[in-house]
Structure formats: C-alpha cells, structure tokens
Amino acid sequence: MQLSALKKFGWGTLQEQQFVAFEDHDHQPARVLDVHRSVIHVVAPDLDLSLPVPLKLDGGRVTVGDWVLIDPAAPRKVQRLERSSLFRRRAPGLWTRPECASCN
C-alpha cells in the first residue's frame, strides 16, 4: 500500500513517523470513522471495515478520528497511533457554574 494514498484521509507527518518506527510494516493503517459499543468502523483507500471492538487494543481506547494499525492476520488486534490532538467534552448532565462573586 502506498502511504501517500492515505493523505486524503488526513494522514500526516506524525502518523508517517509512527508507522515507520513501528516494527511490523504488514499492518494496515486506517482511520476510525465511527465508534459504537461493540464495533469500530475504519476506512483507508482500499479498506472499509467494521471490526468488533478489539479484545486486545495497544495504545489505549480509540475514538473517532484516530489512526489505527490493523494486523491483517488478527484483525481484532489493533494498534492505536498517538494523537496529534483530542477534543474532550465533559460528561453530559454535569453543570458547573462560573466561580465569581457577581454571578448568580
């Protein structure tokens, strides 16, 4: 697979460096599009897969936008690449008030 074909999915220098440093180049890089309770949906130029949530996930939990390396011999084993950024929201339903004397 040509890594340059991944650029239209957002592949950049950080991902390229991590992939080159990864010891097993048989793994397929893919971008996470959806994450559900039991399935993650990943895409790449010649790949569109829904995988069961991995039993073995190296690098931590995946979220939408992450890059993962999929082992073609064992697709349930996924390696998450380091993120360049992350949007994190507060838990739904928790309300915090600004802390100032004039706020009521």
mmCIF file with all atom_site columns, C-alpha atoms in Angstrom:
data_model
loop_
_atom_site.group_PDB
_atom_site.id
_atom_site.type_symbol
_atom_site.label_atom_id
_atom_site.label_alt_id
_atom_site.label_comp_id
_atom_site.label_asym_id
_atom_site.label_entity_id
_atom_site.label_seq_id
_atom_site.pdbx_PDB_ins_code
_atom_site.Cartn_x
_atom_site.Cartn_y
_atom_site.Cartn_z
_atom_site.occupancy
_atom_site.B_iso_or_equiv
_atom_site.pdbx_formal_charge
_atom_site.auth_seq_id
_atom_site.auth_comp_id
_atom_site.auth_asym_id
_atom_site.auth_atom_id
_atom_site.pdbx_PDB_model_num
ATOM 1   C CA . MET A 1 1   ? 0.000   0.000   0.000  1.00 0.00 ? 1   MET A CA 1
ATOM 2   C CA . GLN A 1 2   ? 1.203   3.468   -0.809 1.00 0.00 ? 2   GLN A CA 1
ATOM 3   C CA . LEU A 1 3   ? 1.173   5.711   2.244  1.00 0.00 ? 3   LEU A CA 1
ATOM 4   C CA . SER A 1 4   ? 0.647   8.781   0.048  1.00 0.00 ? 4   SER A CA 1
ATOM 5   C CA . ALA A 1 5   ? -2.861  7.499   -0.749 1.00 0.00 ? 5   ALA A CA 1
ATOM 6   C CA . LEU A 1 6   ? -3.739  7.987   2.935  1.00 0.00 ? 6   LEU A CA 1
ATOM 7   C CA . LYS A 1 7   ? -3.308  11.773  2.700  1.00 0.00 ? 7   LYS A CA 1
ATOM 8   C CA . LYS A 1 8   ? -6.896  12.270  1.557  1.00 0.00 ? 8   LYS A CA 1
ATOM 9   C CA . PHE A 1 9   ? -7.929  10.681  4.876  1.00 0.00 ? 9   PHE A CA 1
ATOM 10  C CA . GLY A 1 10  ? -5.742  13.111  6.860  1.00 0.00 ? 10  GLY A CA 1
ATOM 11  C CA . TRP A 1 11  ? -2.507  11.097  7.063  1.00 0.00 ? 11  TRP A CA 1
ATOM 12  C CA . GLY A 1 12  ? 0.335   13.410  8.033  1.00 0.00 ? 12  GLY A CA 1
ATOM 13  C CA . THR A 1 13  ? 3.947   13.564  9.139  1.00 0.00 ? 13  THR A CA 1
ATOM 14  C CA . LEU A 1 14  ? 3.203   12.443  12.716 1.00 0.00 ? 14  LEU A CA 1
ATOM 15  C CA . GLN A 1 15  ? 1.423   9.298   11.529 1.00 0.00 ? 15  GLN A CA 1
ATOM 16  C CA . GLU A 1 16  ? 4.139   8.600   8.949  1.00 0.00 ? 16  GLU A CA 1
ATOM 17  C CA . GLN A 1 17  ? 6.857   8.811   11.620 1.00 0.00 ? 17  GLN A CA 1
ATOM 18  C CA . GLN A 1 18  ? 4.971   6.461   13.936 1.00 0.00 ? 18  GLN A CA 1
ATOM 19  C CA . PHE A 1 19  ? 4.314   3.963   11.149 1.00 0.00 ? 19  PHE A CA 1
ATOM 20  C CA . VAL A 1 20  ? 7.971   3.947   10.059 1.00 0.00 ? 20  VAL A CA 1
ATOM 21  C CA . ALA A 1 21  ? 9.047   3.410   13.686 1.00 0.00 ? 21  ALA A CA 1
ATOM 22  C CA . PHE A 1 22  ? 6.525   0.567   14.120 1.00 0.00 ? 22  PHE A CA 1
ATOM 23  C CA . GLU A 1 23  ? 8.340   -2.748  13.827 1.00 0.00 ? 23  GLU A CA 1
ATOM 24  C CA . ASP A 1 24  ? 5.708   -4.649  11.785 1.00 0.00 ? 24  ASP A CA 1
ATOM 25  C CA . HIS A 1 25  ? 5.029   -2.995  8.415  1.00 0.00 ? 25  HIS A CA 1
ATOM 26  C CA . ASP A 1 26  ? 2.494   -5.655  7.428  1.00 0.00 ? 26  ASP A CA 1
ATOM 27  C CA . HIS A 1 27  ? -0.110  -3.761  9.463  1.00 0.00 ? 27  HIS A CA 1
ATOM 28  C CA . GLN A 1 28  ? -2.700  -1.723  7.536  1.00 0.00 ? 28  GLN A CA 1
ATOM 29  C CA . PRO A 1 29  ? -3.136  1.940   8.577  1.00 0.00 ? 29  PRO A CA 1
ATOM 30  C CA . ALA A 1 30  ? -6.785  3.013   8.777  1.00 0.00 ? 30  ALA A CA 1
ATOM 31  C CA . ARG A 1 31  ? -8.816  5.974   10.084 1.00 0.00 ? 31  ARG A CA 1
ATOM 32  C CA . VAL A 1 32  ? -11.591 5.479   12.632 1.00 0.00 ? 32  VAL A CA 1
ATOM 33  C CA . LEU A 1 33  ? -14.920 6.874   11.355 1.00 0.00 ? 33  LEU A CA 1
ATOM 34  C CA . ASP A 1 34  ? -17.362 5.544   13.958 1.00 0.00 ? 34  ASP A CA 1
ATOM 35  C CA . VAL A 1 35  ? -17.129 4.005   17.398 1.00 0.00 ? 35  VAL A CA 1
ATOM 36  C CA . HIS A 1 36  ? -20.042 2.035   18.815 1.00 0.00 ? 36  HIS A CA 1
ATOM 37  C CA . ARG A 1 37  ? -20.343 -0.204  21.865 1.00 0.00 ? 37  ARG A CA 1
ATOM 38  C CA . SER A 1 38  ? -19.311 -3.341  20.045 1.00 0.00 ? 38  SER A CA 1
ATOM 39  C CA . VAL A 1 39  ? -17.933 -2.149  16.678 1.00 0.00 ? 39  VAL A CA 1
ATOM 40  C CA . ILE A 1 40  ? -15.451 0.348   15.280 1.00 0.00 ? 40  ILE A CA 1
ATOM 41  C CA . HIS A 1 41  ? -15.744 1.450   11.643 1.00 0.00 ? 41  HIS A CA 1
ATOM 42  C CA . VAL A 1 42  ? -12.411 2.111   9.909  1.00 0.00 ? 42  VAL A CA 1
ATOM 43  C CA . VAL A 1 43  ? -11.504 3.237   6.392  1.00 0.00 ? 43  VAL A CA 1
ATOM 44  C CA . ALA A 1 44  ? -8.439  3.507   4.176  1.00 0.00 ? 44  ALA A CA 1
ATOM 45  C CA . PRO A 1 45  ? -8.023  3.752   0.384  1.00 0.00 ? 45  PRO A CA 1
ATOM 46  C CA . ASP A 1 46  ? -8.811  0.072   -0.242 1.00 0.00 ? 46  ASP A CA 1
ATOM 47  C CA . LEU A 1 47  ? -10.472 -0.698  3.065  1.00 0.00 ? 47  LEU A CA 1
ATOM 48  C CA . ASP A 1 48  ? -13.900 -0.149  4.612  1.00 0.00 ? 48  ASP A CA 1
ATOM 49  C CA . LEU A 1 49  ? -14.341 -2.374  7.662  1.00 0.00 ? 49  LEU A CA 1
ATOM 50  C CA . SER A 1 50  ? -16.485 -2.710  10.726 1.00 0.00 ? 50  SER A CA 1
ATOM 51  C CA . LEU A 1 51  ? -14.427 -4.503  13.344 1.00 0.00 ? 51  LEU A CA 1
ATOM 52  C CA . PRO A 1 52  ? -15.595 -5.905  16.645 1.00 0.00 ? 52  PRO A CA 1
ATOM 53  C CA . VAL A 1 53  ? -14.256 -3.835  19.498 1.00 0.00 ? 53  VAL A CA 1
ATOM 54  C CA . PRO A 1 54  ? -10.765 -5.276  19.869 1.00 0.00 ? 54  PRO A CA 1
ATOM 55  C CA . LEU A 1 55  ? -10.131 -7.710  22.644 1.00 0.00 ? 55  LEU A CA 1
ATOM 56  C CA . LYS A 1 56  ? -6.511  -6.538  22.613 1.00 0.00 ? 56  LYS A CA 1
ATOM 57  C CA . LEU A 1 57  ? -6.016  -2.835  21.966 1.00 0.00 ? 57  LEU A CA 1
ATOM 58  C CA . ASP A 1 58  ? -2.473  -1.497  22.095 1.00 0.00 ? 58  ASP A CA 1
ATOM 59  C CA . GLY A 1 59  ? -2.165  2.230   22.764 1.00 0.00 ? 59  GLY A CA 1
ATOM 60  C CA . GLY A 1 60  ? -5.469  2.828   24.549 1.00 0.00 ? 60  GLY A CA 1
ATOM 61  C CA . ARG A 1 61  ? -9.118  3.238   23.549 1.00 0.00 ? 61  ARG A CA 1
ATOM 62  C CA . VAL A 1 62  ? -9.961  4.523   20.101 1.00 0.00 ? 62  VAL A CA 1
ATOM 63  C CA . THR A 1 63  ? -12.166 7.450   19.238 1.00 0.00 ? 63  THR A CA 1
ATOM 64  C CA . VAL A 1 64  ? -13.430 8.974   16.005 1.00 0.00 ? 64  VAL A CA 1
ATOM 65  C CA . GLY A 1 65  ? -10.548 10.442  14.014 1.00 0.00 ? 65  GLY A CA 1
ATOM 66  C CA . ASP A 1 66  ? -7.862  8.169   15.449 1.00 0.00 ? 66  ASP A CA 1
ATOM 67  C CA . TRP A 1 67  ? -5.403  6.346   13.242 1.00 0.00 ? 67  TRP A CA 1
ATOM 68  C CA . VAL A 1 68  ? -5.006  2.636   13.898 1.00 0.00 ? 68  VAL A CA 1
ATOM 69  C CA . LEU A 1 69  ? -2.809  -0.116  12.540 1.00 0.00 ? 69  LEU A CA 1
ATOM 70  C CA . ILE A 1 70  ? -4.716  -3.305  11.823 1.00 0.00 ? 70  ILE A CA 1
ATOM 71  C CA . ASP A 1 71  ? -2.985  -6.664  11.905 1.00 0.00 ? 71  ASP A CA 1
ATOM 72  C CA . PRO A 1 72  ? -4.281  -8.486  8.788  1.00 0.00 ? 72  PRO A CA 1
ATOM 73  C CA . ALA A 1 73  ? -3.588  -11.875 10.415 1.00 0.00 ? 73  ALA A CA 1
ATOM 74  C CA . ALA A 1 74  ? -5.590  -10.949 13.542 1.00 0.00 ? 74  ALA A CA 1
ATOM 75  C CA . PRO A 1 75  ? -7.953  -8.015  12.803 1.00 0.00 ? 75  PRO A CA 1
ATOM 76  C CA . ARG A 1 76  ? -9.164  -7.925  16.399 1.00 0.00 ? 76  ARG A CA 1
ATOM 77  C CA . LYS A 1 77  ? -5.695  -6.783  17.463 1.00 0.00 ? 77  LYS A CA 1
ATOM 78  C CA . VAL A 1 78  ? -5.427  -3.071  16.730 1.00 0.00 ? 78  VAL A CA 1
ATOM 79  C CA . GLN A 1 79  ? -2.602  -0.633  17.499 1.00 0.00 ? 79  GLN A CA 1
ATOM 80  C CA . ARG A 1 80  ? -3.705  2.988   18.031 1.00 0.00 ? 80  ARG A CA 1
ATOM 81  C CA . LEU A 1 81  ? -1.231  5.625   16.895 1.00 0.00 ? 81  LEU A CA 1
ATOM 82  C CA . GLU A 1 82  ? -0.550  8.655   19.073 1.00 0.00 ? 82  GLU A CA 1
ATOM 83  C CA . ARG A 1 83  ? -2.957  11.528  18.541 1.00 0.00 ? 83  ARG A CA 1
ATOM 84  C CA . SER A 1 84  ? -1.908  14.977  17.449 1.00 0.00 ? 84  SER A CA 1
ATOM 85  C CA . SER A 1 85  ? -4.981  16.490  19.149 1.00 0.00 ? 85  SER A CA 1
ATOM 86  C CA . LEU A 1 86  ? -8.108  15.482  21.051 1.00 0.00 ? 86  LEU A CA 1
ATOM 87  C CA . PHE A 1 87  ? -11.449 17.145  21.722 1.00 0.00 ? 87  PHE A CA 1
ATOM 88  C CA . ARG A 1 88  ? -12.779 16.042  25.090 1.00 0.00 ? 88  ARG A CA 1
ATOM 89  C CA . ARG A 1 89  ? -16.149 17.024  26.458 1.00 0.00 ? 89  ARG A CA 1
ATOM 90  C CA . ARG A 1 90  ? -17.455 16.995  29.973 1.00 0.00 ? 90  ARG A CA 1
ATOM 91  C CA . ALA A 1 91  ? -19.808 14.248  30.984 1.00 0.00 ? 91  ALA A CA 1
ATOM 92  C CA . PRO A 1 92  ? -23.367 15.031  29.844 1.00 0.00 ? 92  PRO A CA 1
ATOM 93  C CA . GLY A 1 93  ? -25.656 16.414  32.515 1.00 0.00 ? 93  GLY A CA 1
ATOM 94  C CA . LEU A 1 94  ? -22.978 17.908  34.724 1.00 0.00 ? 94  LEU A CA 1
ATOM 95  C CA . TRP A 1 95  ? -23.458 21.624  35.173 1.00 0.00 ? 95  TRP A CA 1
ATOM 96  C CA . THR A 1 96  ? -20.722 23.846  36.521 1.00 0.00 ? 96  THR A CA 1
ATOM 97  C CA . ARG A 1 97  ? -21.326 27.426  37.493 1.00 0.00 ? 97  ARG A CA 1
ATOM 98  C CA . PRO A 1 98  ? -18.691 30.073  36.939 1.00 0.00 ? 98  PRO A CA 1
ATOM 99  C CA . GLU A 1 99  ? -16.979 30.984  40.156 1.00 0.00 ? 99  GLU A CA 1
ATOM 100 C CA . CYS A 1 100 ? -17.301 34.715  40.598 1.00 0.00 ? 100 CYS A CA 1
ATOM 101 C CA . ALA A 1 101 ? -18.894 36.887  43.271 1.00 0.00 ? 101 ALA A CA 1
ATOM 102 C CA . SER A 1 102 ? -21.228 38.731  40.864 1.00 0.00 ? 102 SER A CA 1
ATOM 103 C CA . CYS A 1 103 ? -22.575 35.588  39.149 1.00 0.00 ? 103 CYS A CA 1
ATOM 104 C CA . ASN A 1 104 ? -25.973 34.446  40.418 1.00 0.00 ? 104 ASN A CA 1
#
